[in-house]
Every structure is written in C-alpha cells, then in structure tokens.
C-alpha cells in the first residue's frame, strides 16, 4: 500500500448561477402573494424571441431529476439541464428603475441580445430545444 499526501481542495464550488438577494426578495414576495410556500422559481431557455432564444420564468412546486437548484435567502431557483448549458455563470437579478421593475439576466454566454433583454443568441448560432 502506498500512502499519498494529496491535498483535497476544500474550497466550496461556486454556484452554477448567481441568484441575487434582490431577485430572491422579489420572488419571496410573489410566493407570499400566491399563498403557497412550496413554490420555487424556474428559469429556462427556449427557442424564439428576436435574437433566437428567449428566457422564461415560471413557478413550480416540484423539482425534476435533471434540475439544478440554487438557494438564496430561503428561495429556490430551478434550472433544467438543457437550459443550464446556456445559463451557466449567469446572474439572475431584480431591478427597479425609471423603466419599471423587472427580472434581469446577465448572461456571459450571450453573444447578442435584444434591447428588452428577454432574448439572446450565442456564438455559432446554436439553438435551444424547448424544454418547457
């Protein structure tokens, strides 16, 4: 038997997405309005929109086998595996300003997006099979 002195990396893995406290706070308010504390926010990508792919949001109670979950301030964000490939490293935020209030996705994988911010494209013209 050979003993090794390999060091383990104990640094916590960074989350696949950033779900800001602002976004979690707004989602928490919306969940309270619905009166169902089991709701979770799903963010997904589907084909369509003026740039080729579009973001979508929905509330769901269950978690699918292929879902990635990110929790912030007690609120759970769900992302299916097909959408995660386009959203990895993205930041989901909620902003209020002169233009109104909305959820904003800052996506490092998007090579172009429309002015409203709800659709995008990636290099190579990849398309997304709709999972929703």
Short mmCIF file of C-alpha atoms in Angstrom, two decimals:
data_model
loop_
_atom_site.label_atom_id
_atom_site.label_comp_id
_atom_site.label_asym_id
_atom_site.label_seq_id
_atom_site.Cartn_x
_atom_site.Cartn_y
_atom_site.Cartn_z
CA UNK A 1 0.00 0.00 0.00
CA UNK A 2 1.37 3.38 -0.96
CA UNK A 3 0.47 6.37 1.19
CA UNK A 4 -0.06 9.67 -0.55
CA UNK A 5 -0.17 13.15 0.84
CA UNK A 6 -2.62 14.52 -1.71
CA UNK A 7 -4.31 17.71 -0.54
CA UNK A 8 -8.04 17.99 -1.04
CA UNK A 9 -9.48 21.24 -2.35
CA UNK A 10 -11.98 22.24 0.33
CA UNK A 11 -12.98 25.47 -1.39
CA UNK A 12 -16.76 25.44 -1.88
CA UNK A 13 -17.74 25.11 -5.51
CA UNK A 14 -19.16 28.30 -6.95
CA UNK A 15 -22.85 28.09 -7.84
CA UNK A 16 -23.72 27.42 -11.49
CA UNK A 17 -25.76 30.65 -11.48
CA UNK A 18 -25.89 33.73 -9.30
CA UNK A 19 -29.34 34.33 -7.80
CA UNK A 20 -29.12 37.76 -6.16
CA UNK A 21 -30.72 38.76 -2.88
CA UNK A 22 -32.77 41.38 -4.77
CA UNK A 23 -34.22 38.68 -7.03
CA UNK A 24 -34.79 36.28 -4.13
CA UNK A 25 -36.55 39.03 -2.16
CA UNK A 26 -38.95 39.78 -5.01
CA UNK A 27 -39.61 36.08 -5.61
CA UNK A 28 -40.31 35.67 -1.88
CA UNK A 29 -42.92 38.47 -2.12
CA UNK A 30 -44.54 36.82 -5.16
CA UNK A 31 -44.63 33.43 -3.43
CA UNK A 32 -46.27 35.03 -0.39
CA UNK A 33 -48.85 36.65 -2.70
CA UNK A 34 -49.63 33.21 -4.15
CA UNK A 35 -50.07 31.77 -0.66
CA UNK A 36 -48.04 28.63 -1.46
CA UNK A 37 -44.69 28.40 0.37
CA UNK A 38 -43.73 25.30 -1.68
CA UNK A 39 -43.29 27.33 -4.88
CA UNK A 40 -39.88 27.66 -6.49
CA UNK A 41 -38.86 29.92 -9.39
CA UNK A 42 -37.88 28.15 -12.59
CA UNK A 43 -35.78 29.99 -15.16
CA UNK A 44 -35.48 28.37 -18.58
CA UNK A 45 -34.35 28.97 -22.14
CA UNK A 46 -36.48 28.17 -25.17
CA UNK A 47 -36.25 28.81 -28.88
CA UNK A 48 -37.80 32.06 -30.09
CA UNK A 49 -37.56 35.77 -29.48
CA UNK A 50 -36.00 38.31 -31.78
CA UNK A 51 -32.46 37.05 -31.11
CA UNK A 52 -33.09 33.31 -31.49
CA UNK A 53 -33.52 32.16 -27.87
CA UNK A 54 -35.57 33.59 -25.06
CA UNK A 55 -35.66 33.45 -21.29
CA UNK A 56 -38.73 32.33 -19.40
CA UNK A 57 -39.82 32.20 -15.78
CA UNK A 58 -42.46 30.10 -14.06
CA UNK A 59 -43.40 28.95 -10.58
CA UNK A 60 -43.34 25.24 -9.78
CA UNK A 61 -43.75 23.14 -6.67
CA UNK A 62 -41.67 20.12 -7.72
CA UNK A 63 -38.04 19.59 -8.58
CA UNK A 64 -37.25 17.43 -11.64
CA UNK A 65 -34.46 14.86 -11.61
CA UNK A 66 -32.30 16.92 -14.01
CA UNK A 67 -32.84 20.26 -12.22
CA UNK A 68 -30.03 22.28 -10.76
CA UNK A 69 -31.10 24.23 -7.68
CA UNK A 70 -29.67 27.46 -6.31
CA UNK A 71 -30.93 28.78 -3.00
CA UNK A 72 -30.65 32.39 -1.86
CA UNK A 73 -32.23 33.75 1.31
CA UNK A 74 -34.51 30.71 1.58
CA UNK A 75 -35.82 30.96 -2.01
CA UNK A 76 -35.05 28.19 -4.52
CA UNK A 77 -34.24 28.79 -8.18
CA UNK A 78 -34.61 25.81 -10.56
CA UNK A 79 -32.86 25.33 -13.91
CA UNK A 80 -33.27 22.27 -16.14
CA UNK A 81 -30.16 20.67 -17.65
CA UNK A 82 -30.91 21.82 -21.22
CA UNK A 83 -31.24 25.45 -20.12
CA UNK A 84 -28.23 25.29 -17.80
CA UNK A 85 -25.86 24.95 -20.75
CA UNK A 86 -26.95 28.43 -21.87
CA UNK A 87 -27.26 29.95 -18.38
CA UNK A 88 -24.09 28.68 -16.68
CA UNK A 89 -22.42 31.61 -14.93
CA UNK A 90 -25.38 33.94 -15.46
CA UNK A 91 -26.71 36.33 -12.83
CA UNK A 92 -30.45 36.47 -12.13
CA UNK A 93 -31.29 39.84 -10.61
CA UNK A 94 -34.33 42.04 -9.97
CA UNK A 95 -34.07 45.74 -10.72
CA UNK A 96 -36.35 48.70 -10.20
CA UNK A 97 -35.72 51.90 -12.12
CA UNK A 98 -37.20 54.59 -14.32
CA UNK A 99 -38.07 52.00 -16.96
CA UNK A 100 -40.05 49.98 -14.41
CA UNK A 101 -39.23 46.86 -12.49
CA UNK A 102 -38.15 43.52 -13.95
CA UNK A 103 -36.03 40.45 -13.58
CA UNK A 104 -32.72 40.86 -15.42
CA UNK A 105 -30.42 38.08 -16.61
CA UNK A 106 -26.77 38.99 -17.11
CA UNK A 107 -25.59 36.10 -19.25
CA UNK A 108 -21.88 35.74 -20.07
CA UNK A 109 -22.75 33.14 -22.74
CA UNK A 110 -24.89 35.54 -24.80
CA UNK A 111 -23.11 36.99 -27.82
CA UNK A 112 -26.05 39.26 -28.67
CA UNK A 113 -29.34 40.20 -27.08
CA UNK A 114 -32.34 42.31 -27.92
CA UNK A 115 -32.89 45.68 -26.30
CA UNK A 116 -35.62 44.37 -24.00
CA UNK A 117 -33.22 41.76 -22.59
CA UNK A 118 -35.63 38.85 -22.87
CA UNK A 119 -33.99 37.13 -25.85
CA UNK A 120 -30.41 36.38 -26.83
CA UNK A 121 -28.14 34.39 -29.14
CA UNK A 122 -24.87 32.56 -28.62
CA UNK A 123 -21.84 32.28 -30.88
CA UNK A 124 -22.19 29.66 -33.58
CA UNK A 125 -25.91 30.19 -33.97
CA UNK A 126 -26.71 27.35 -31.57
CA UNK A 127 -30.37 26.82 -30.99
CA UNK A 128 -32.08 25.51 -27.93
CA UNK A 129 -34.57 22.68 -27.93
CA UNK A 130 -37.53 23.91 -25.95
CA UNK A 131 -37.91 22.10 -22.65
CA UNK A 132 -40.97 23.98 -21.47
#
